[in-house]
PDB file of C-alpha atoms and ligand atoms in Angstrom:
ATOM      1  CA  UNK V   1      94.066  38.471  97.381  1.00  0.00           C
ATOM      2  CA  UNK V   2      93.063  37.806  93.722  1.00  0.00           C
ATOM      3  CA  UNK V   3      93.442  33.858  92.401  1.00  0.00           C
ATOM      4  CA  UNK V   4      96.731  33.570  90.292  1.00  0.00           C
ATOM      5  CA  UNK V   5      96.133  32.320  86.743  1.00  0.00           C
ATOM      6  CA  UNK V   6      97.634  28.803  85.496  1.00  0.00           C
ATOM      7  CA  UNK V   7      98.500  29.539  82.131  1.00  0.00           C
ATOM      8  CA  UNK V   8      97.613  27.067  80.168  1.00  0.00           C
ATOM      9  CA  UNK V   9      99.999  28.541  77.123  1.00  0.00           C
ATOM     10  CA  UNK V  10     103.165  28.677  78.992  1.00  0.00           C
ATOM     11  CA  UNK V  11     102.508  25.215  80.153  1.00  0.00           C
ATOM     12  CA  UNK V  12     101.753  23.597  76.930  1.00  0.00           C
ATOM     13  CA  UNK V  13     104.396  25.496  75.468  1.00  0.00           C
ATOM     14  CA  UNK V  14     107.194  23.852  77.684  1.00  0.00           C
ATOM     15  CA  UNK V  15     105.634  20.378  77.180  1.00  0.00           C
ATOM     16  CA  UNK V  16     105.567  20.714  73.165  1.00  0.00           C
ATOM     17  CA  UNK V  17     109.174  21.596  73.460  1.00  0.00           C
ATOM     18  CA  UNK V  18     110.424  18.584  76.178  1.00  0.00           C
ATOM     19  CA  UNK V  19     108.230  16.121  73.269  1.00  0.00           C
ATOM     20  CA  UNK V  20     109.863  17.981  70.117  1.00  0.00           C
ATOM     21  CA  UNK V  21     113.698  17.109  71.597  1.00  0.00           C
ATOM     22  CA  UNK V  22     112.672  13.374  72.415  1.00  0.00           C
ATOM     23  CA  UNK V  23     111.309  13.447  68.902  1.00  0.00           C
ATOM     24  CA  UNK V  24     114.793  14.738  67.464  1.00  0.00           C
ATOM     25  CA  UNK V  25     116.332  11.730  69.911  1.00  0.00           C
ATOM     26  CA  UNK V  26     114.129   9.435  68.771  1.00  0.00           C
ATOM     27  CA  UNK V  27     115.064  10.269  64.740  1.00  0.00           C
ATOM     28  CA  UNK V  28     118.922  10.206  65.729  1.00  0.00           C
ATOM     29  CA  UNK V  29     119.681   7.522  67.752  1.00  0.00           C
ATOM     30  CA  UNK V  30     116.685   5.047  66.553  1.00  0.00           C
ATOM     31  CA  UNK V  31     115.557   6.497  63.222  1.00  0.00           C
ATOM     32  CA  UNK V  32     111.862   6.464  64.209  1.00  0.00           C
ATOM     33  CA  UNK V  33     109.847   9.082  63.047  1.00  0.00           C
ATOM     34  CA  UNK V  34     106.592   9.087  65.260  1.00  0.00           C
ATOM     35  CA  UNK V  35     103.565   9.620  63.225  1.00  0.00           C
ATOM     36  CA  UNK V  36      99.901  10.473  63.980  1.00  0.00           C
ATOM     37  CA  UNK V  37      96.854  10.307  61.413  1.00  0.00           C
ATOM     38  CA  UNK V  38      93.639  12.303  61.822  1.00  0.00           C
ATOM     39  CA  UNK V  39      90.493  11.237  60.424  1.00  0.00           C
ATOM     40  CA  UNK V  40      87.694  14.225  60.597  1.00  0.00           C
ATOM     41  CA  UNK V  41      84.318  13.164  58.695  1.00  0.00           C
ATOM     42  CA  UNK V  42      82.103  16.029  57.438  1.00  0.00           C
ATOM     43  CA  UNK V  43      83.130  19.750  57.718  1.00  0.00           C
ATOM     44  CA  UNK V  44      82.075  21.032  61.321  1.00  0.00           C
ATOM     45  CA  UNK V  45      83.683  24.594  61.310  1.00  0.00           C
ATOM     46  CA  UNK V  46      84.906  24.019  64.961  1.00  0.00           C
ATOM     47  CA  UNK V  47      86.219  20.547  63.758  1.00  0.00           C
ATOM     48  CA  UNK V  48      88.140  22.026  60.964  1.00  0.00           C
ATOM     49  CA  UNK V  49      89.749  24.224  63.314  1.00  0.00           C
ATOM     50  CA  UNK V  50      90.756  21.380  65.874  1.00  0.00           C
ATOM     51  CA  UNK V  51      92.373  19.173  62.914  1.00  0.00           C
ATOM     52  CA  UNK V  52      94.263  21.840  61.313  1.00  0.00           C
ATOM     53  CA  UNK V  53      95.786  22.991  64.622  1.00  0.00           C
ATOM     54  CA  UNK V  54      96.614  19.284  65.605  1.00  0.00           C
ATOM     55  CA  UNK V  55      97.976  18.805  62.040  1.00  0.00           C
ATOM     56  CA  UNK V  56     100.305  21.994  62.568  1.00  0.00           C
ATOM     57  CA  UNK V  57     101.168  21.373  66.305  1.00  0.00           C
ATOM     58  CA  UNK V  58     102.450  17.954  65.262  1.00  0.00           C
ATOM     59  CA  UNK V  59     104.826  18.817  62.347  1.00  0.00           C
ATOM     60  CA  UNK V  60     105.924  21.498  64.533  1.00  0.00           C
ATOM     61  CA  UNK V  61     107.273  18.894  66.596  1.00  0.00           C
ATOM     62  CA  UNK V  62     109.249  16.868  64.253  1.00  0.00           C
ATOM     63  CA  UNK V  63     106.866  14.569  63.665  1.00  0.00           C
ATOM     64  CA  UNK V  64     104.542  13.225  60.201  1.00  0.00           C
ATOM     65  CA  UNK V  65     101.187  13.788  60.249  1.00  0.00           C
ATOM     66  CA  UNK V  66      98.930  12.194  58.150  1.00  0.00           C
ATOM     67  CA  UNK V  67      95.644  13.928  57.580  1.00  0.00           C
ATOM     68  CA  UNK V  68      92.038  12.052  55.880  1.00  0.00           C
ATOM     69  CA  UNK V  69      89.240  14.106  55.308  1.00  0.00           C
ATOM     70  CA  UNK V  70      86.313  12.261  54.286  1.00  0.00           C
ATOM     71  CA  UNK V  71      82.777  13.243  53.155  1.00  0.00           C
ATOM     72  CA  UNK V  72      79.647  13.474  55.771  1.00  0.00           C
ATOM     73  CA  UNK V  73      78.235  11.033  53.687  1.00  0.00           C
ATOM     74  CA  UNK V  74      80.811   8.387  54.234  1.00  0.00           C
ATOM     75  CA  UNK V  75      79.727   5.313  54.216  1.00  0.00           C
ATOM     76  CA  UNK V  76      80.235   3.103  58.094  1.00  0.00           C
ATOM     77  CA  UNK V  77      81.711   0.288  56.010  1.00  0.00           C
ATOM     78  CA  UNK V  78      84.541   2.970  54.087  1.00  0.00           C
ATOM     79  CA  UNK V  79      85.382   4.290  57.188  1.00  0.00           C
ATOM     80  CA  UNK V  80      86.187   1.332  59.016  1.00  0.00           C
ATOM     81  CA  UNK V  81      88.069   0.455  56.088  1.00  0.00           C
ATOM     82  CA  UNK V  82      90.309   3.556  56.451  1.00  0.00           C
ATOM     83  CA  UNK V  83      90.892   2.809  60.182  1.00  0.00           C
ATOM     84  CA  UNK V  84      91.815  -0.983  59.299  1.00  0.00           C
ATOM     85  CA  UNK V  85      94.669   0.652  56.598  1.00  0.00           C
ATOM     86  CA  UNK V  86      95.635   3.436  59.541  1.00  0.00           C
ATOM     87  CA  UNK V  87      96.116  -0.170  61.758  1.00  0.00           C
ATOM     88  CA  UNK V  88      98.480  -1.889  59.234  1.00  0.00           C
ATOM     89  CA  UNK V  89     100.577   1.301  58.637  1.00  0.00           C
ATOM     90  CA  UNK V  90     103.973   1.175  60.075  1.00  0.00           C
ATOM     91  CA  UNK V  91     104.545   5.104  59.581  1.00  0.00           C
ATOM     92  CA  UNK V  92     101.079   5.596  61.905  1.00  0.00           C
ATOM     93  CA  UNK V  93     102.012   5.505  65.759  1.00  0.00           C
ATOM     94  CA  UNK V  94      98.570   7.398  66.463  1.00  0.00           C
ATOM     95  CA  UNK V  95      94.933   7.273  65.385  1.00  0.00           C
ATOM     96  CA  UNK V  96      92.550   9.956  66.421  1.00  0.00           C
ATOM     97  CA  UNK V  97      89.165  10.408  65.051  1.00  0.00           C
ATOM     98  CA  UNK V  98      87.630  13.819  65.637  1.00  0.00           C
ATOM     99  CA  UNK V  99      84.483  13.673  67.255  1.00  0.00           C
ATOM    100  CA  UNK V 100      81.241  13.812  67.116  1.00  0.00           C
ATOM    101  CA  UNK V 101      80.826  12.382  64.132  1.00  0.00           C
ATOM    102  CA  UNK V 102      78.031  12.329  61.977  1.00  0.00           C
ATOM    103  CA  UNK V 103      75.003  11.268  64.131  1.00  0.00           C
ATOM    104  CA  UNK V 104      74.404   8.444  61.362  1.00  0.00           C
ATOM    105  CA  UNK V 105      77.708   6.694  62.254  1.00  0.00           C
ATOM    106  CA  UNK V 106      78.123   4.215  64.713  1.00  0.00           C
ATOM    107  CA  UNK V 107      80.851   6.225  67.212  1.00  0.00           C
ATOM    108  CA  UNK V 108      81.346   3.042  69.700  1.00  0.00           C
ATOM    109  CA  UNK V 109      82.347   0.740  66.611  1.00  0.00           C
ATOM    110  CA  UNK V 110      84.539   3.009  65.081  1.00  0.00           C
ATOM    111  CA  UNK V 111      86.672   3.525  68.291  1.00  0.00           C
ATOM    112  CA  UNK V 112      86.513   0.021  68.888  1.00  0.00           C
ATOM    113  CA  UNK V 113      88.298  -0.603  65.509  1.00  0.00           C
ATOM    114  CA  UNK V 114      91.330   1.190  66.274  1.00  0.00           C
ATOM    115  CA  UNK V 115      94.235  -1.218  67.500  1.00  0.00           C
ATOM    116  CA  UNK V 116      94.210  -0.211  70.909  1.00  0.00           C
ATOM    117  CA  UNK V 117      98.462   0.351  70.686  1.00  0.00           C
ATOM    118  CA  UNK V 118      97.659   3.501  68.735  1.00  0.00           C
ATOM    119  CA  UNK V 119      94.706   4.815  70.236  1.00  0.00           C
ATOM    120  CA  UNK V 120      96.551   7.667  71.204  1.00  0.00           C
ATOM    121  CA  UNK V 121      92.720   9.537  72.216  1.00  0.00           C
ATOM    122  CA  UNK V 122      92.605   6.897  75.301  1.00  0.00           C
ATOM    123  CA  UNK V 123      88.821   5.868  74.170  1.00  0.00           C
ATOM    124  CA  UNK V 124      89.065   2.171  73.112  1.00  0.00           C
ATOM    125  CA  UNK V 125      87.496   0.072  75.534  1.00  0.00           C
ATOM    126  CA  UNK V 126      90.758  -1.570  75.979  1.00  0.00           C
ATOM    127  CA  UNK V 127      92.691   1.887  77.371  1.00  0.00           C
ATOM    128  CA  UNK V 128      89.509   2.874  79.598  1.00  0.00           C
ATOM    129  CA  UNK V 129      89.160  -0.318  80.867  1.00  0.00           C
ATOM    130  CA  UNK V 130      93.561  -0.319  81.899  1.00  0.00           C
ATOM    131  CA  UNK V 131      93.260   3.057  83.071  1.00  0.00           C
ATOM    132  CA  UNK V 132      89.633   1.876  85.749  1.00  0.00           C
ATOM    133  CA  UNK V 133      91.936  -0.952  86.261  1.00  0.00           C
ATOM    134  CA  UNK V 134      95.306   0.664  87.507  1.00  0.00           C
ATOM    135  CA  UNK V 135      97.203  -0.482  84.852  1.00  0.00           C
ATOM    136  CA  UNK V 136      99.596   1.431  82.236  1.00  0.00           C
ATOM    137  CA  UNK V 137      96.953   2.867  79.173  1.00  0.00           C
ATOM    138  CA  UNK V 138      97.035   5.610  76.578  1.00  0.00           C
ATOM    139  CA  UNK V 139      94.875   7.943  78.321  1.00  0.00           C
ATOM    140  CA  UNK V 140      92.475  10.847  76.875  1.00  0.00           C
ATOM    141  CA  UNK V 141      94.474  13.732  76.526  1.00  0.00           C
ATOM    142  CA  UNK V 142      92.158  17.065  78.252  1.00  0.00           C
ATOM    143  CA  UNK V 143      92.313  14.551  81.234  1.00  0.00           C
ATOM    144  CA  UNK V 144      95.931  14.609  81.446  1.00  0.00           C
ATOM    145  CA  UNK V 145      96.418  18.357  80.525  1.00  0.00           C
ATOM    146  CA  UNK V 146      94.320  18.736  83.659  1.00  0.00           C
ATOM    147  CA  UNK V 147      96.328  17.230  85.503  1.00  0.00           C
ATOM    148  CA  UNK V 148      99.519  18.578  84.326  1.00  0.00           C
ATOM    149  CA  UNK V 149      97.854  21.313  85.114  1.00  0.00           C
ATOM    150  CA  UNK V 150      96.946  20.718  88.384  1.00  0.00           C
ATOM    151  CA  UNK V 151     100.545  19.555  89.451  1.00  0.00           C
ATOM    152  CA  UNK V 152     102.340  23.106  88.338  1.00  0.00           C
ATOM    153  CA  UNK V 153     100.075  24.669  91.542  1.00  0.00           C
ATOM    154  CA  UNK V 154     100.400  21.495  94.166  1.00  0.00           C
ATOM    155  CA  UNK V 155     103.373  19.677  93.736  1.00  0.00           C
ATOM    156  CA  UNK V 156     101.529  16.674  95.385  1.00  0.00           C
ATOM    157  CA  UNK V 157      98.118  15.978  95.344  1.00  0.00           C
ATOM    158  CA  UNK V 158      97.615  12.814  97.721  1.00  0.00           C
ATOM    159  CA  UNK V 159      94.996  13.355 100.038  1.00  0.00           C
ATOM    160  CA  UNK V 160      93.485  16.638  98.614  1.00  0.00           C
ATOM    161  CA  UNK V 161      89.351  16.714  98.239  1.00  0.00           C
ATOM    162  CA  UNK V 162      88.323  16.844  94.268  1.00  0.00           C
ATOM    163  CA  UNK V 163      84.988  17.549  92.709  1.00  0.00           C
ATOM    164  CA  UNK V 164      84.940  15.975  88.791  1.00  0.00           C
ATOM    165  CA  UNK V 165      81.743  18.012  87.296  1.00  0.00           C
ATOM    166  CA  UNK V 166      80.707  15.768  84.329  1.00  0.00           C
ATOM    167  CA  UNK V 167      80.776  12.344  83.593  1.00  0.00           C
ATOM    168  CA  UNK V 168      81.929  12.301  79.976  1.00  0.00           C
ATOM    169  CA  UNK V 169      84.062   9.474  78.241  1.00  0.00           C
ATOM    170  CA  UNK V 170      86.224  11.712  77.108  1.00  0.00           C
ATOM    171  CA  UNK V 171      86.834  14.124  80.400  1.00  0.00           C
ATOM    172  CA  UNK V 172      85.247  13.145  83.706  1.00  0.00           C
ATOM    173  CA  UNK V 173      85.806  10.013  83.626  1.00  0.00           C
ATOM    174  CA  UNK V 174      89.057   9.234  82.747  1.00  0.00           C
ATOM    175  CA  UNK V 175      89.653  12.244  84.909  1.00  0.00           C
ATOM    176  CA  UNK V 176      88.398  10.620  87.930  1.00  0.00           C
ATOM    177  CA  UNK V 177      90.787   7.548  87.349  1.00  0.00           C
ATOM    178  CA  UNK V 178      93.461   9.900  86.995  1.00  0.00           C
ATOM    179  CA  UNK V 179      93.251  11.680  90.096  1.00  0.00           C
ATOM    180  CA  UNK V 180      92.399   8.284  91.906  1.00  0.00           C
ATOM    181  CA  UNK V 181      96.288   7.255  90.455  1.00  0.00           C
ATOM    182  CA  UNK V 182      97.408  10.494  92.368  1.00  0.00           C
ATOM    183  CA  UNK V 183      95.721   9.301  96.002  1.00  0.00           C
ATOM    184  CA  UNK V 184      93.476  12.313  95.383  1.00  0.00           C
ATOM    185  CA  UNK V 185      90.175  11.582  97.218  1.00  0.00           C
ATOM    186  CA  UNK V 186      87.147  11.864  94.467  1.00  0.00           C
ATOM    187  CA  UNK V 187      83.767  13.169  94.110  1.00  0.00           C
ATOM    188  CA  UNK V 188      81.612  12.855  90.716  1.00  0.00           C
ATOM    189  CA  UNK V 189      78.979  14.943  90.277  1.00  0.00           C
ATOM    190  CA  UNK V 190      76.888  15.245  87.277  1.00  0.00           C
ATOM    191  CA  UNK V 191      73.275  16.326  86.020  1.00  0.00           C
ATOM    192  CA  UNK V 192      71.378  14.455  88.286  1.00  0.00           C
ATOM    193  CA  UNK V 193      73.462  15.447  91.489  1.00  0.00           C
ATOM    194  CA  UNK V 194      72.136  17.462  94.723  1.00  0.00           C
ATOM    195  CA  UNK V 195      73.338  20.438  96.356  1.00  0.00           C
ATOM    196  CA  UNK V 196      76.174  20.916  93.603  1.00  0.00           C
ATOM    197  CA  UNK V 197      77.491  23.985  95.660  1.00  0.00           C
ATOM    198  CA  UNK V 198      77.481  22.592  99.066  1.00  0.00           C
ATOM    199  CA  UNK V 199      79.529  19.331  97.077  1.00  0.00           C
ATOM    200  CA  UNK V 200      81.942  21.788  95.594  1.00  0.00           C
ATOM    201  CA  UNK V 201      82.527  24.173  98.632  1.00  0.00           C
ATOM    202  CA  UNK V 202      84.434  21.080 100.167  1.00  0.00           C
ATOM    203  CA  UNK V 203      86.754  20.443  97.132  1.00  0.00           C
ATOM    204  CA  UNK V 204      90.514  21.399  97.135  1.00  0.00           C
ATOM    205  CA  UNK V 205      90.684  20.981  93.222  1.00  0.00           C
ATOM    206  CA  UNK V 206      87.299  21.583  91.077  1.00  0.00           C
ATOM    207  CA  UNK V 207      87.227  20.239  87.673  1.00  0.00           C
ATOM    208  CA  UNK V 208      84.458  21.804  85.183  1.00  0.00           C
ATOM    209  CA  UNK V 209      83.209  19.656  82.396  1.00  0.00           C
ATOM    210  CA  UNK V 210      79.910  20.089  81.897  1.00  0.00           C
ATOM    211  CA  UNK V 211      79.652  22.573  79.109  1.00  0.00           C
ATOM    212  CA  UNK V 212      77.307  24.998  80.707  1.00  0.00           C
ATOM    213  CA  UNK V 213      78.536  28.434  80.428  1.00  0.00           C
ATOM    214  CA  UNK V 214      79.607  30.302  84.579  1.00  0.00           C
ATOM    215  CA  UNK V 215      77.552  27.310  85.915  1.00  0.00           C
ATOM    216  CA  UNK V 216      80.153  27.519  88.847  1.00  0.00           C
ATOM    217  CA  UNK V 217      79.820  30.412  90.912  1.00  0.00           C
ATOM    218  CA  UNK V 218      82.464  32.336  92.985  1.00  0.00           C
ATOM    219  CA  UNK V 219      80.514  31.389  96.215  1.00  0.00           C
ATOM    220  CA  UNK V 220      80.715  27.131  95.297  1.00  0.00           C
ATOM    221  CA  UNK V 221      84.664  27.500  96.082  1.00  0.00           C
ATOM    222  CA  UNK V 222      86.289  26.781  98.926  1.00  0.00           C
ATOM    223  CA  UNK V 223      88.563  29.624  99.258  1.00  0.00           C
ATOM    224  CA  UNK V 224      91.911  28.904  97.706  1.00  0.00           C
ATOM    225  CA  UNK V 225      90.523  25.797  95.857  1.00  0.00           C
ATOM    226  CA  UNK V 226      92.628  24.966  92.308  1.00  0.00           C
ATOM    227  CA  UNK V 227      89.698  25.099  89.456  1.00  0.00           C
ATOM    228  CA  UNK V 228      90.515  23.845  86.194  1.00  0.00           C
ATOM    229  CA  UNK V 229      87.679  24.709  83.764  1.00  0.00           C
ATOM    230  CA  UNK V 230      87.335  22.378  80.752  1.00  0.00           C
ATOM    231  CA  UNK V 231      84.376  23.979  79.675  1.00  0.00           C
ATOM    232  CA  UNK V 232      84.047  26.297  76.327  1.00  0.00           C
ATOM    233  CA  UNK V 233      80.614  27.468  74.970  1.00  0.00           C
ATOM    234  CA  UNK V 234      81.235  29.663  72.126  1.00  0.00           C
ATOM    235  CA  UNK V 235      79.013  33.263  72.672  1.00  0.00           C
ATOM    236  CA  UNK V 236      78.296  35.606  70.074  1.00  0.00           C
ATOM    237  CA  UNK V 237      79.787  39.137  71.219  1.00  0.00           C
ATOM    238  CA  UNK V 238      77.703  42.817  70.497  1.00  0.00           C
ATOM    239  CA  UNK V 239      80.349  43.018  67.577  1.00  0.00           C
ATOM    240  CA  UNK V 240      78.899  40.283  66.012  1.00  0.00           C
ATOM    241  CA  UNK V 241      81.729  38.033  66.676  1.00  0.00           C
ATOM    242  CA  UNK V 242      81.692  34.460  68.791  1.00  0.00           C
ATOM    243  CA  UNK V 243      83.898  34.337  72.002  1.00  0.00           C
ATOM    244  CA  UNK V 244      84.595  31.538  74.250  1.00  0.00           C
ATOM    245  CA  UNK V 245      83.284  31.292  77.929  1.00  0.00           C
ATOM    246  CA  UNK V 246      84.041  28.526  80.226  1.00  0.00           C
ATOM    247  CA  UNK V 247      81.835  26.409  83.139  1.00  0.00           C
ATOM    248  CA  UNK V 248      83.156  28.765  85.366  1.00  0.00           C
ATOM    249  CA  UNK V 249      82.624  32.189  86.482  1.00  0.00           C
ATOM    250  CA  UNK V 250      85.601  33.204  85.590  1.00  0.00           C
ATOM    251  CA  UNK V 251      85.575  37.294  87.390  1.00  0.00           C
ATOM    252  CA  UNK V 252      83.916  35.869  90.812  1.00  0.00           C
ATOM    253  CA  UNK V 253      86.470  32.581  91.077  1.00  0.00           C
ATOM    254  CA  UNK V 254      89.593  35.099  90.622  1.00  0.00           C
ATOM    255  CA  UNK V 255      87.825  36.323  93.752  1.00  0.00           C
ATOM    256  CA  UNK V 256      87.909  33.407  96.375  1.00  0.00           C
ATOM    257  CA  UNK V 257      90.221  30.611  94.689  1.00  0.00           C
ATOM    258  CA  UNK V 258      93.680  30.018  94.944  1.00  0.00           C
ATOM    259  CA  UNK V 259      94.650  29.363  91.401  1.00  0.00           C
ATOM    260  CA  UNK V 260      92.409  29.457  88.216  1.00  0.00           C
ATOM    261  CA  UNK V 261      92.765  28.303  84.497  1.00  0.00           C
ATOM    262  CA  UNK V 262      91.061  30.728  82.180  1.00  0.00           C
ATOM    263  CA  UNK V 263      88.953  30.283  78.995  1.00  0.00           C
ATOM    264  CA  UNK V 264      91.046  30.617  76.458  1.00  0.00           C
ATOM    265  CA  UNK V 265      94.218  29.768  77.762  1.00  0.00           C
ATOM    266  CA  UNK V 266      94.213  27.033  79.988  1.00  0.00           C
ATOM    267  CA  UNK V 267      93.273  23.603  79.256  1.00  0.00           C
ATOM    268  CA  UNK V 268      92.481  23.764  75.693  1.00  0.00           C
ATOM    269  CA  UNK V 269      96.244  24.741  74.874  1.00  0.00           C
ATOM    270  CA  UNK V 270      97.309  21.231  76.826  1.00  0.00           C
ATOM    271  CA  UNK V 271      94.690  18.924  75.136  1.00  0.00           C
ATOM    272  CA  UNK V 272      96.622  18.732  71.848  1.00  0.00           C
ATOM    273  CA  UNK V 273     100.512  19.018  74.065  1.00  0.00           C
ATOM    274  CA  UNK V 274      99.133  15.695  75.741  1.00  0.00           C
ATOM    275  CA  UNK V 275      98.153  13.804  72.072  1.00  0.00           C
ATOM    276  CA  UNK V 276     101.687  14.386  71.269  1.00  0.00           C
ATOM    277  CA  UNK V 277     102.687  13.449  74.724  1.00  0.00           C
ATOM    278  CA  UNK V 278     100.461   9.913  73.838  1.00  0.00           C
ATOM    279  CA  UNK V 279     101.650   9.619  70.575  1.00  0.00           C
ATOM    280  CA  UNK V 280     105.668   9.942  71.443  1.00  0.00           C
ATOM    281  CA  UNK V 281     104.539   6.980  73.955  1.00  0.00           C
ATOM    282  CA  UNK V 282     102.471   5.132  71.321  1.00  0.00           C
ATOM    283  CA  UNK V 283     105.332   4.936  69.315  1.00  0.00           C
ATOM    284  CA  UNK V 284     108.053   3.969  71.653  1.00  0.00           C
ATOM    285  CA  UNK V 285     105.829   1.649  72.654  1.00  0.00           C
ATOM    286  CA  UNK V 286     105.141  -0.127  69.212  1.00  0.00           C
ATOM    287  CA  UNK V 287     109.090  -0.308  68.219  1.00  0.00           C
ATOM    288  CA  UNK V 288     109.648  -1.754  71.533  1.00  0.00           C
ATOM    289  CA  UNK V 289     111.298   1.276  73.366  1.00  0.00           C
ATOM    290  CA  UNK V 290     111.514   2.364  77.023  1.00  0.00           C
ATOM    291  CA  UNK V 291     108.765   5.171  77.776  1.00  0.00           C
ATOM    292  CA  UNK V 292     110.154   8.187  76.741  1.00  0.00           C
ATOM    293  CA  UNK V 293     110.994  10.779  79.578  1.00  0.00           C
ATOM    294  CA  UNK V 294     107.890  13.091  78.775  1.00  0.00           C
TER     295      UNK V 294
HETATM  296  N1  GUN H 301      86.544  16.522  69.937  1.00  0.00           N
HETATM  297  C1  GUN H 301      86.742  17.412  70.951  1.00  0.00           C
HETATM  298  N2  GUN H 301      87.753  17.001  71.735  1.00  0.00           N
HETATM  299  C2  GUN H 301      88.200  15.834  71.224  1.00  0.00           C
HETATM  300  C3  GUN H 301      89.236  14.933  71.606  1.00  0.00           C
HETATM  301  O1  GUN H 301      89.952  15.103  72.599  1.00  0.00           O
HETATM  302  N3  GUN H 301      89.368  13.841  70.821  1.00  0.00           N
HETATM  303  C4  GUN H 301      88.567  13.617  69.744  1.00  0.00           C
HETATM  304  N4  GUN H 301      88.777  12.514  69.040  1.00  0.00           N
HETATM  305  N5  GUN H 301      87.624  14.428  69.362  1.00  0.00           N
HETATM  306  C5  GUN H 301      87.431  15.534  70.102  1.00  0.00           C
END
């Protein structure tokens, strides 16, 4: 029997709606506003594309969103200066710098210089370090989508076997703490790992995100395994157009897993749900309010 498809859309879509009505709470019954502010440097054409669908996703929700576009020439010093404005700003719950930035800049400072109460991206050394720690953090957001994700196939996951391909900041490893919060028992794997197949044949849930197009085969899954592909390589098509494949072979998983998330439509479409998700949080947090109920 054929894999059934988590779709990503429908998900993302539901979540975007439970944040705009705590939003419209939030405006009535405390007259706060949440607000995020987006800082992209330079003009990467997949960038640009990122930023203006943040930008849109958030007003959609009822909230202000502040966007600063800044030259690829900016200087470290003017940018830090921007962040330091973004910290002070009452109307700015959230902070998220695109990345990568320019290879010039200095990535790790700039992160550190957000106040860590809006660092709704989960990247400050202060969230990663709460989140390795078992305590309450903003988290990075494709982490949570996955496992959002994740939960709308097993309504538990204590106990179950995962496989985190990829050890990024931003994805495998805040993924792995993650799944550790859910009693899920963990195995990283990464460039320098053996016998990746045999490693993921054991996994109930495999998590792609390394960024190498089909690397996982249909015959690496356990049959009915959960695989959540993070990954998107942009191809150019015969048409001379660019489409976007994922770390997983998409056609030969459908064969032998239990549930799949496909490339478009699955994790990408929760990535920017879950920055609104952090940024409803961020602000509650800031004026003082219970956690919302998304
Ligand atoms: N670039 C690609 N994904 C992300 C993300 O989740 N956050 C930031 N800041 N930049 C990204």
């Amino acid at each position: 029997m054929a894999a059934s498809i988590i779709d990503g859309k429908v998900i993302a879509a539901d979540l975007r709606a439970q944040v705009a009505g705590e939003v419209t709470r939030m405006k009535r019954d405390h007259g706060l506003t949440p607000g995020l502010a987006v800082v992209l440097v330079g003009n990467d054409p997949a960038s640009e594309v990122y930023v203006r669908s943040k930008h849109k996703q958030t007003q959609a929700a009822g909230m202000a969103s502040f966007e600063h576009t800044l030259s690829a020439d900016v200087a470290q010093a003017d940018l830090l200066a921007l962040i330091a404005e973004l910290n002070a700003d009452p109307a700015v719950h959230g902070i998220l710098v695109q990345l990568p930035l320019p290879k010039r800049l200095d990535t790790g400072a700039v992160i550190a210089a957000i106040d860590p109460a809006k660092d709704v991206d989960g990247l400050h050394p202060h969230n990663a370090g709460r989140l390795a720690g078992g305590l309450p953090a903003l988290s990075p957001c494709t982490p949570l989508g996955c496992i959002i994700l994740t939960k709308s196939v097993h309504a538990s996951l204590e106990g179950l076997d995962a496989i985190v391909l990829g050890r990024s900041n931003l994805v495998g490893r805040p993924l792995v703490q993650l799944l550790l919060n859910e009693n899920v028992t963990v195995t990283i794997a990464h460039s320098r790992s053996r016998n990746l197949p045999e490693l993921c044949r054991r996994a109930d849930l495999v998590y792609a995100a390394v960024g190498k197009a089909e690397m996982v085969r249909g015959d690496w899954l356990k049959p009915g395994a959960t695989v959540i592909d993070v990954g998107i390589t942009r191809v150019p098509t015969v048409e001379g157009q660019t489409r976007l494949i994922g770390d997983v072979a998409f056609n030969e998983a459908m064969k032998v897993a239990g549930a799949v998330t496909p490339v478009p439509g699955g994790v990408g479409q929760m990535t920017v749900a879950c920055l609104l998700v952090n940024t409803l949080r961020a602000a509650c947090a800031i004026r003082g309010l219970p956690a919302p109920g998304v």
